[in-house]
Structures are given as C-alpha cells and as structure tokens.
Coordinates of C-alpha atoms in Angstrom, one line a residue:
M109 CA -0.1 -25.9 -10.1
L110 CA -1.8 -25.5 -6.6
A111 CA -3.4 -22.5 -5.0
G112 CA -4.8 -21.8 -1.6
F113 CA -6.5 -19.0 0.5
G114 CA -6.5 -18.1 4.1
K115 CA -7.5 -15.1 6.3
S116 CA -7.4 -14.0 9.8
N117 CA -9.4 -11.3 11.7
V118 CA -7.3 -8.3 12.8
T119 CA -10.1 -6.0 13.9
P120 CA -8.9 -3.7 16.7
D121 CA -10.8 -3.2 19.9
L122 CA -13.1 -0.2 20.2
G123 CA -11.4 2.7 21.8
L124 CA -8.1 2.3 20.0
E125 CA -6.9 5.3 18.0
L126 CA -7.4 5.3 14.3
T127 CA -4.5 6.4 12.1
G128 CA -4.2 9.1 9.4
Y129 CA -5.9 12.3 8.4
G130 CA -3.7 14.7 10.4
Y131 CA -1.7 15.3 13.5
Y132 CA -2.7 14.5 17.1
L133 CA -6.4 14.0 16.3
K134 CA -7.0 11.4 19.0
R135 CA -9.7 9.9 16.7
K136 CA -10.9 6.8 18.6
A137 CA -12.7 3.8 17.1
L138 CA -16.3 4.0 18.2
S139 CA -17.9 1.4 16.0
V140 CA -17.1 -1.3 13.5
R141 CA -18.4 -0.8 9.9
D142 CA -16.3 -3.7 8.6
E143 CA -14.1 -6.3 10.3
L144 CA -10.5 -6.1 9.2
F145 CA -8.6 -9.1 7.9
V146 CA -5.2 -10.3 6.7
R147 CA -5.8 -12.3 3.5
A148 CA -3.2 -14.6 2.0
V149 CA -3.0 -16.4 -1.3
C150 CA -0.4 -19.0 -2.0
I151 CA 0.5 -20.4 -5.4
E152 CA 2.7 -23.4 -6.0
E153 CA 4.1 -24.7 -9.3
G154 CA 6.6 -27.5 -8.8
N155 CA 9.4 -26.0 -6.6
T156 CA 8.3 -22.4 -7.3
R157 CA 6.2 -20.7 -4.7
L158 CA 4.5 -17.3 -4.3
M159 CA 2.7 -16.0 -1.2
L160 CA 0.7 -12.8 -1.5
I161 CA -0.4 -11.2 1.8
S162 CA -2.7 -8.2 2.0
H163 CA -3.3 -6.5 5.4
D164 CA -6.3 -4.3 6.1
V165 CA -4.1 -1.6 7.8
L166 CA -2.2 1.5 6.9
G167 CA 1.1 -0.4 6.8
I168 CA 3.0 -3.1 8.8
N169 CA 6.4 -3.0 10.4
R170 CA 9.7 -4.9 9.8
N171 CA 9.3 -7.0 12.9
I172 CA 6.1 -8.5 11.4
V173 CA 7.9 -9.3 8.2
K174 CA 10.7 -10.9 10.1
D175 CA 8.3 -13.0 12.2
V176 CA 6.3 -14.2 9.2
V177 CA 9.4 -15.1 7.1
G178 CA 10.8 -17.1 10.0
A179 CA 7.6 -19.0 10.6
L180 CA 7.1 -19.8 6.9
A181 CA 10.6 -20.9 6.1
P182 CA 10.0 -24.6 7.1
T183 CA 7.0 -24.7 4.7
G184 CA 9.2 -23.9 1.7
Y185 CA 8.2 -20.2 1.5
K186 CA 11.5 -18.3 1.8
R187 CA 12.0 -14.5 1.9
E188 CA 12.0 -14.2 -1.9
N189 CA 8.7 -16.0 -2.2
I190 CA 6.6 -13.7 0.0
I191 CA 5.1 -10.3 -0.9
F192 CA 3.6 -8.2 1.9
V193 CA 1.3 -5.3 1.1
S194 CA -1.3 -3.2 3.0
I195 CA -4.5 -1.6 1.7
H196 CA -3.5 1.7 3.5
T197 CA -6.9 2.2 5.2
H198 CA -7.2 5.3 7.4
T199 CA -9.9 3.7 9.5
G200 CA -7.7 1.1 11.2
S201 CA -5.1 1.0 14.0
S202 CA -1.3 1.7 13.6
L203 CA 1.3 -0.9 13.7
I204 CA 4.2 1.5 13.5
Y205 CA 4.3 5.1 14.9
H206 CA 4.1 7.9 12.4
E207 CA 4.5 11.2 14.3
G208 CA 1.1 12.5 15.4
C209 CA -0.9 10.2 13.2
G210 CA -2.2 7.6 15.6
E211 CA -0.8 6.1 18.8
V212 CA 0.4 2.5 18.6
D213 CA -1.3 0.0 20.9
D214 CA 1.4 -2.5 22.1
D215 CA -1.1 -5.3 22.7
Y216 CA -2.6 -5.0 19.2
V217 CA 0.9 -5.1 17.6
A218 CA 2.1 -8.0 19.8
G219 CA -0.6 -10.3 18.5
F220 CA -0.5 -9.3 14.9
S221 CA 2.3 -11.5 13.6
K222 CA 0.6 -14.6 14.9
K223 CA -2.6 -13.7 13.0
V224 CA -0.6 -13.1 9.7
I225 CA 1.2 -16.5 10.1
S226 CA -2.2 -18.2 10.8
A227 CA -3.6 -16.8 7.5
C228 CA -0.6 -18.0 5.6
K229 CA -0.6 -21.5 7.0
D230 CA -4.3 -21.7 6.4
A231 CA -3.7 -20.8 2.7
I232 CA -1.0 -23.5 2.5
A233 CA -3.4 -26.1 4.0
D234 CA -6.1 -25.0 1.6
V235 CA -4.2 -25.6 -1.7
K236 CA -6.2 -27.3 -4.5
P237 CA -5.3 -28.0 -8.1
V238 CA -5.5 -25.0 -10.4
T239 CA -7.6 -25.8 -13.5
A240 CA -7.5 -22.5 -15.3
M241 CA -6.4 -18.8 -14.9
R242 CA -8.0 -15.7 -16.4
S243 CA -6.6 -12.2 -16.2
C244 CA -7.6 -8.6 -17.0
A245 CA -6.2 -5.1 -17.3
E246 CA -9.5 -3.3 -17.8
K247 CA -10.3 0.5 -17.9
I248 CA -13.0 1.5 -15.4
A249 CA -16.2 2.8 -17.0
S250 CA -16.6 5.9 -14.8
P251 CA -13.9 8.0 -13.0
V252 CA -13.7 7.0 -9.3
A253 CA -10.4 8.7 -8.4
Y254 CA -8.4 11.9 -9.1
N255 CA -4.8 13.1 -8.8
R256 CA -4.8 15.1 -5.6
T257 CA -1.2 16.5 -6.2
L258 CA -1.1 17.8 -9.7
Q259 CA -4.1 19.3 -11.5
N260 CA -4.8 17.1 -14.5
G261 CA -2.0 14.8 -13.3
P262 CA -2.0 11.1 -14.2
V263 CA -4.5 8.7 -12.8
D264 CA -4.2 5.0 -13.6
P265 CA -7.6 4.0 -15.0
Y266 CA -7.0 0.3 -15.0
V267 CA -8.3 -2.4 -12.8
R268 CA -6.0 -5.4 -12.9
G269 CA -6.6 -8.8 -11.7
V270 CA -6.3 -12.6 -12.0
L271 CA -9.0 -15.2 -11.4
I272 CA -7.6 -18.6 -10.3
E273 CA -10.0 -21.4 -10.9
R274 CA -9.5 -24.5 -8.7
K275 CA -10.7 -28.1 -8.8
N276 CA -13.7 -28.7 -6.4
A277 CA -13.0 -25.4 -4.6
M278 CA -14.0 -21.7 -4.7
P279 CA -12.0 -19.7 -7.3
L280 CA -9.5 -17.0 -6.0
A281 CA -9.8 -13.4 -7.2
L282 CA -6.7 -11.2 -7.1
V283 CA -7.9 -7.6 -7.6
S284 CA -5.8 -4.4 -7.9
Y285 CA -6.6 -0.7 -8.3
A286 CA -4.6 2.4 -7.3
C287 CA -6.4 4.7 -4.9
H288 CA -6.3 5.8 -1.3
G289 CA -8.9 4.0 0.8
V290 CA -10.2 7.2 2.4
S291 CA -13.7 7.5 0.9
L292 CA -15.2 7.5 4.4
G293 CA -13.2 10.6 5.5
R294 CA -12.4 11.2 9.1
A295 CA -14.9 8.6 10.3
T296 CA -14.8 7.1 13.8
C297 CA -15.7 3.6 12.5
I298 CA -13.3 0.7 11.9
S299 CA -13.4 -0.1 8.1
A300 CA -11.4 -1.3 5.2
D301 CA -13.1 1.3 3.1
F302 CA -14.2 0.4 -0.5
S303 CA -12.1 -2.7 -0.6
S304 CA -14.5 -4.3 2.0
E305 CA -17.3 -3.9 -0.5
I306 CA -15.2 -5.4 -3.3
H307 CA -14.8 -8.5 -1.2
K308 CA -18.5 -8.7 -0.4
A309 CA -19.4 -8.4 -4.1
L310 CA -17.0 -11.1 -5.2
E311 CA -18.1 -13.4 -2.4
K312 CA -21.7 -13.1 -3.8
E313 CA -20.1 -14.2 -7.1
G314 CA -18.8 -17.3 -5.4
M315 CA -15.2 -16.2 -5.1
L316 CA -12.6 -15.8 -2.4
S317 CA -10.7 -12.5 -2.9
I318 CA -7.6 -10.5 -2.0
Y319 CA -7.3 -6.8 -2.7
L320 CA -3.9 -5.5 -3.7
N321 CA -3.7 -1.7 -3.6
G322 CA -1.7 0.0 -6.4
V323 CA 0.6 3.0 -6.1
C324 CA -1.8 5.5 -4.6
G325 CA 0.5 8.2 -3.2
D326 CA -1.1 10.9 -5.3
I327 CA -4.5 9.4 -5.8
D328 CA -7.7 9.9 -3.8
P329 CA -11.2 8.7 -4.4
I330 CA -13.5 11.3 -6.0
A331 CA -15.8 13.3 -3.7
P332 CA -19.5 12.4 -3.5
K333 CA -21.7 14.0 -6.1
E334 CA -24.3 16.5 -5.0
G335 CA -26.9 14.7 -2.9
Q336 CA -24.8 11.6 -2.6
T337 CA -23.6 10.4 0.9
R338 CA -20.1 9.2 1.5
E339 CA -21.5 5.7 2.0
E340 CA -23.2 5.8 -1.4
N341 CA -20.0 7.1 -3.0
L342 CA -18.0 4.2 -1.4
H343 CA -20.4 1.7 -2.9
F344 CA -20.2 3.4 -6.3
I345 CA -16.3 3.2 -6.2
A346 CA -16.4 -0.5 -5.1
D347 CA -19.1 -1.4 -7.7
T348 CA -17.1 0.3 -10.5
I349 CA -13.9 -1.6 -9.6
T350 CA -15.7 -4.9 -9.2
E351 CA -17.5 -4.6 -12.5
A352 CA -14.3 -3.8 -14.4
F353 CA -12.6 -6.8 -12.9
L354 CA -15.4 -9.2 -13.9
R355 CA -16.0 -7.6 -17.3
N356 CA -13.4 -9.1 -19.6
L357 CA -11.3 -11.8 -17.9
T358 CA -9.4 -13.7 -20.6
P359 CA -7.6 -17.0 -20.4
C360 CA -3.9 -17.1 -19.7
G361 CA -1.3 -19.8 -19.1
L362 CA -0.7 -21.5 -15.7
H363 CA 2.6 -19.9 -14.5
V364 CA 4.0 -18.4 -11.3
S365 CA 7.3 -16.8 -10.4
A366 CA 8.7 -14.8 -7.5
G367 CA 11.9 -13.0 -6.4
R368 CA 13.5 -9.9 -4.9
L369 CA 14.9 -6.8 -6.7
S370 CA 17.5 -4.6 -5.0
E371 CA 18.1 -0.9 -5.7
T372 CA 19.8 2.0 -4.0
L373 CA 17.8 5.2 -3.5
S374 CA 19.5 8.6 -3.5
L375 CA 18.2 10.9 -0.7
L376 CA 18.1 14.7 -0.6
P377 CA 21.6 15.7 0.5
L378 CA 21.2 17.5 3.8
T379 CA 23.8 19.1 6.0
R380 CA 22.9 19.9 9.6
E381 CA 22.4 23.5 8.5
D382 CA 20.1 22.3 5.8
V383 CA 18.1 20.4 8.4
K384 CA 17.7 23.6 10.5
R385 CA 16.7 25.7 7.5
T386 CA 14.2 23.1 6.3
A387 CA 12.5 22.8 9.7
A388 CA 12.5 26.6 10.1
H389 CA 11.0 27.1 6.6
A390 CA 8.2 24.5 7.4
A391 CA 7.6 26.2 10.8
S392 CA 7.3 29.6 9.2
K393 CA 4.1 28.6 7.5
Y394 CA 2.3 28.5 10.8
P395 CA 1.4 31.3 13.3
S396 CA 2.7 29.4 16.3
E397 CA 5.3 26.8 17.2
E398 CA 2.4 25.1 19.0
E399 CA 0.7 24.2 15.8
P400 CA 0.6 20.4 15.3
A401 CA 2.4 20.5 11.9
C402 CA 5.0 22.8 13.3
K403 CA 5.6 20.5 16.3
V404 CA 6.1 17.5 13.9
A405 CA 8.7 19.5 11.9
R406 CA 10.6 20.4 15.0
I407 CA 10.6 16.8 16.2
W408 CA 12.0 15.7 12.8
E409 CA 14.7 18.4 13.1
R410 CA 15.8 17.2 16.6
E411 CA 15.9 13.5 15.4
M412 CA 17.9 14.4 12.3
L413 CA 20.4 16.4 14.3
D414 CA 20.8 13.6 16.8
K415 CA 22.1 11.3 14.1
D416 CA 25.8 10.7 13.9
E417 CA 25.4 11.0 10.1
I418 CA 22.5 12.1 8.0
P419 CA 22.0 9.4 5.4
S420 CA 22.3 10.3 1.7
R421 CA 21.5 6.9 0.2
E422 CA 19.3 4.0 1.1
D423 CA 19.3 0.4 0.0
I424 CA 15.8 -1.0 -0.7
T425 CA 14.4 -4.2 -1.9
C426 CA 11.1 -4.9 -3.7
G427 CA 9.2 -8.1 -4.1
Y428 CA 8.2 -9.2 -7.6
G429 CA 6.4 -12.1 -9.3
K430 CA 4.2 -13.2 -12.0
V431 CA 0.8 -15.0 -11.9
G432 CA -0.3 -16.2 -15.3
D433 CA 0.5 -13.3 -17.6
M434 CA 0.1 -10.7 -14.8
G435 CA 3.3 -9.2 -13.5
I436 CA 3.5 -8.0 -9.9
V437 CA 6.0 -5.6 -8.2
A438 CA 5.6 -4.3 -4.6
L439 CA 7.2 -1.0 -3.5
P440 CA 7.8 -0.1 0.2
F441 CA 6.4 3.4 -0.4
E442 CA 3.4 5.5 -1.0
A443 CA 4.6 5.7 -4.5
F444 CA 3.1 7.9 -7.2
T445 CA 1.1 7.0 -10.3
K446 CA 3.9 8.1 -12.6
T447 CA 6.3 5.5 -11.1
G448 CA 3.9 2.7 -12.0
L449 CA 3.4 4.1 -15.5
L450 CA 7.2 4.1 -16.0
I451 CA 7.5 0.5 -14.9
R452 CA 4.8 -0.6 -17.3
E453 CA 6.3 1.5 -20.1
A454 CA 9.7 -0.2 -19.6
I455 CA 8.1 -3.6 -19.7
G456 CA 5.8 -2.7 -22.5
S457 CA 2.6 -4.1 -21.0
E458 CA -0.4 -2.9 -18.9
K459 CA -0.5 -6.3 -17.3
V460 CA 1.7 -5.4 -14.3
M461 CA 0.3 -4.7 -10.9
V462 CA 2.5 -2.1 -9.3
L463 CA 1.6 -2.2 -5.6
G464 CA 2.4 0.3 -2.9
C465 CA 2.6 0.3 0.9
A466 CA 4.6 -2.9 0.8
E467 CA 6.4 -4.3 3.9
E468 CA 7.5 -1.6 6.3
L469 CA 6.1 1.6 4.8
L470 CA 9.1 3.9 4.2
G471 CA 7.0 7.1 3.4
Y472 CA 6.2 8.8 0.2
L473 CA 8.1 8.5 -3.1
P474 CA 7.0 11.7 -4.9
V475 CA 7.8 12.5 -8.5
K476 CA 9.9 15.6 -9.5
E477 CA 6.9 17.9 -10.1
D478 CA 5.6 17.3 -6.6
I479 CA 9.0 18.1 -5.1
E480 CA 9.3 21.3 -7.1
Q481 CA 6.0 22.5 -5.7
E482 CA 7.1 21.7 -2.1
A483 CA 3.9 19.7 -1.8
Y484 CA 3.0 17.6 1.3
A485 CA 4.4 14.3 -0.1
A486 CA 7.7 16.0 -1.0
L487 CA 8.6 17.4 2.4
E488 CA 6.1 17.5 5.2
S489 CA 5.4 13.8 4.9
A490 CA 9.1 13.1 5.6
F491 CA 8.6 14.7 9.0
L492 CA 6.0 12.3 10.2
Y493 CA 7.9 9.3 8.8
K494 CA 11.1 10.8 10.4
R495 CA 13.1 10.3 7.2
V496 CA 15.2 12.1 4.7
P497 CA 13.2 12.8 1.5
P498 CA 14.2 11.1 -1.7
A499 CA 16.2 13.3 -4.1
P500 CA 14.3 14.9 -7.1
G501 CA 14.1 12.5 -10.0
E502 CA 14.6 9.3 -7.9
A503 CA 11.0 8.1 -8.3
E504 CA 11.3 8.4 -12.1
R505 CA 14.7 6.7 -12.1
L506 CA 13.5 3.9 -9.9
G507 CA 10.5 3.3 -12.1
Y508 CA 12.7 2.8 -15.2
A509 CA 15.3 0.8 -13.3
I510 CA 12.7 -1.6 -11.8
G511 CA 11.0 -2.0 -15.2
N512 CA 14.3 -2.9 -16.8
L513 CA 15.3 -5.3 -14.0
L514 CA 12.0 -7.1 -14.4
I515 CA 12.6 -7.6 -18.1
K516 CA 15.9 -9.3 -17.3
S517 CA 14.6 -11.4 -14.4

C-alpha cells in the first residue's frame, strides 16, 4: 500500500464577497485569518485507488468535478476512485451561485480547477509505503455542537478518523466530525473556521492532515460561554475534536476500496399552482415584497414556472470507500444527522464517516420532522438553491438504502 498528500492554496483576494449567513449581505473579505487550501490524500493498494479531496469552501460545482476527473484519468484515478467534499465554511468565496448568498467571482472560479488538480497530482507524486494504519470512532469529551433544528434533536458525538503511517515520511491524519464551520459568525475575515486550528494542532504533532466534514445540515457549533470570545470558543471546539482523534487510535488492517452508489430521490410533487401557493405562503411571512427572503422566494417561483416540467424525481450518485476499517460515504447535500445515524445503523458500525457537502452541493436533505415544521432547511433553503425540495421521508429512506447498498458492495 502507498499513500500521498498534496495541497494547494485557494485563498481568495481581499474584497471578494464571502458566502452564507443570509441574503444580499454584501459581506466583503477585509482580512485573512487563515489561508484556505484544497487538501488531497491518495491511497493505492495494487490496482485499487482512492483519492479524497477536501476543499476549504462552502461547496464546489460540477465543472470542477469534471475538470479534475478528466485530468486525473491518465494517472489511473477514474471517476469511481475520487471523493470530493467541502468543509462548508461561511468565511470563503462562492464557486456556485446560491441566490443572495454571495456573488461568484468569475476569475476565482476560473483558476480553481487547476489548483485542485495540482493538489491531487502532488499527492500522487508524494506516495510512500504505508507501514501501519490506526483508526478511531471516539466520543468527544465535552459538547461542542447542538441540533439547531429540533430541540433535543440528535447530535453525532463521535470524532472519526484514520492515521496512516508511512515509511520515512510524515503520517497522514484523516479527521471527521459533523458540524457547521460557523463559529466565527458573520465575520469579514477569510477563514476555514475551526478546521484550520485542527490542522495546526496536528501539524505540531508531526502529521499532515485532511478534514472531512460530516453531515452537518442540522448541527451548529455551541455558542461561546459567558465571558468567552468567539475566537476562544473556536479554539475550544478545535482542541476538543483534535484531542478525541488522538485519544484512542487503534491498529487496523491495511485496506482501501472505492466506488459509486446510485439512487433516485423523490422530490415534493409540485404543480404550477402548488409553486404559486408555496411562494405566496413564504412571502406572506414578511411585511413587504422587498424583503430579501421574499425576493428569493419570488425568484424561485419564476424559475420553477419557466421550466417545461417541474421535476418529481432526481438521480443522484454518492462516492464511497473504505480506509482500513473505516467506511466512507459522501452525500451531495447538507444532509441531517439522522441520515448518518441510519446509514451506520444499517451497517452496524460507528466506524463510518458519513460526509456532507460532496461534489456540487444540491441543497439540504432534511428529515421528516424538519419538513413537518416548515423549517428553513425544508423549504426556504430550496429557494436559494433553486430546487424542488425532497419529499418527506426521503432522507430516512436514503439513509437505510445507502447503508444496505454499502453492506452488499
């Protein structure tokens, strides 16, 4: 077995708009707290290959996926061997437009694929023999996140990871936890949020690292305690996750696998009259049609009505793999904690990284309870993504289906 690491700097220029936190904020980057990177880890075992790519952005787009897949094909890394994920930071620039949530800079997007490809090729050039692997699924010692959607709703308390030791080279740390990277709030600095501090801590331990964000659609970091600054809270979150990763790494066999799973997602059945009623209902919550959220709802209404046919189903694919005894599955959604729990329940193991914000981000994948409450992720988020919401129960069905598919694969 061989493993390699590469990274490229993707820090945007000052003055570009930062993404997330609300509509039409025009929140510009005024400083750099952390440089942003694309990190890539490749693992090879005979003819089997897996490339994990993590991007310090909210999400990437399908053109970047296409560019990278095309460039890596001659190296032996095919579509089924590559998993793309993003850390979903809200203090970075947009690579795809979400209505009102940050303008896209064409020059920044145009140069992004080249930087991802460079990180991947550097990882391939860096491969060294793997001497051992250790893994963990460790509960964090202190709460660092909460369920923002359902009071007392599920929070995944596990930090999952794999440490890959290499001959005459720095070991590689793969670290995963499920939480939005928004501990800095509506800051005007460029930052990868708490994941940047995880990388710094592991570098001090003599490790190269990649952060793989879990399904965080309903999970936010806890608020600072009384007297604690946001910066202090960010360090507490990062330190807690890092400590859990390092606490109990146990040996596992040298193994790697990769592939793609295909599923069909049922969407909320909408007639044209349903679209009009849905937009009107959303608009009725605001005193004026000029309100930003109302504007976004009306733009969604127009775009849905312009379609020849409003879709009721959608074919999706998910990357999956295994490193040592740690399973990996990457969903192209801001999926909810419950979906990850169902996947692990079907498999019968906590040692599965269920990752969100993979490939081109398709929006939220809320669970049934959230849809019943007409919460943000269930409906309003579909407006900014300009999509038809998933049907109630689809997140749960998809979790079970993917878990069972992984058992058979």
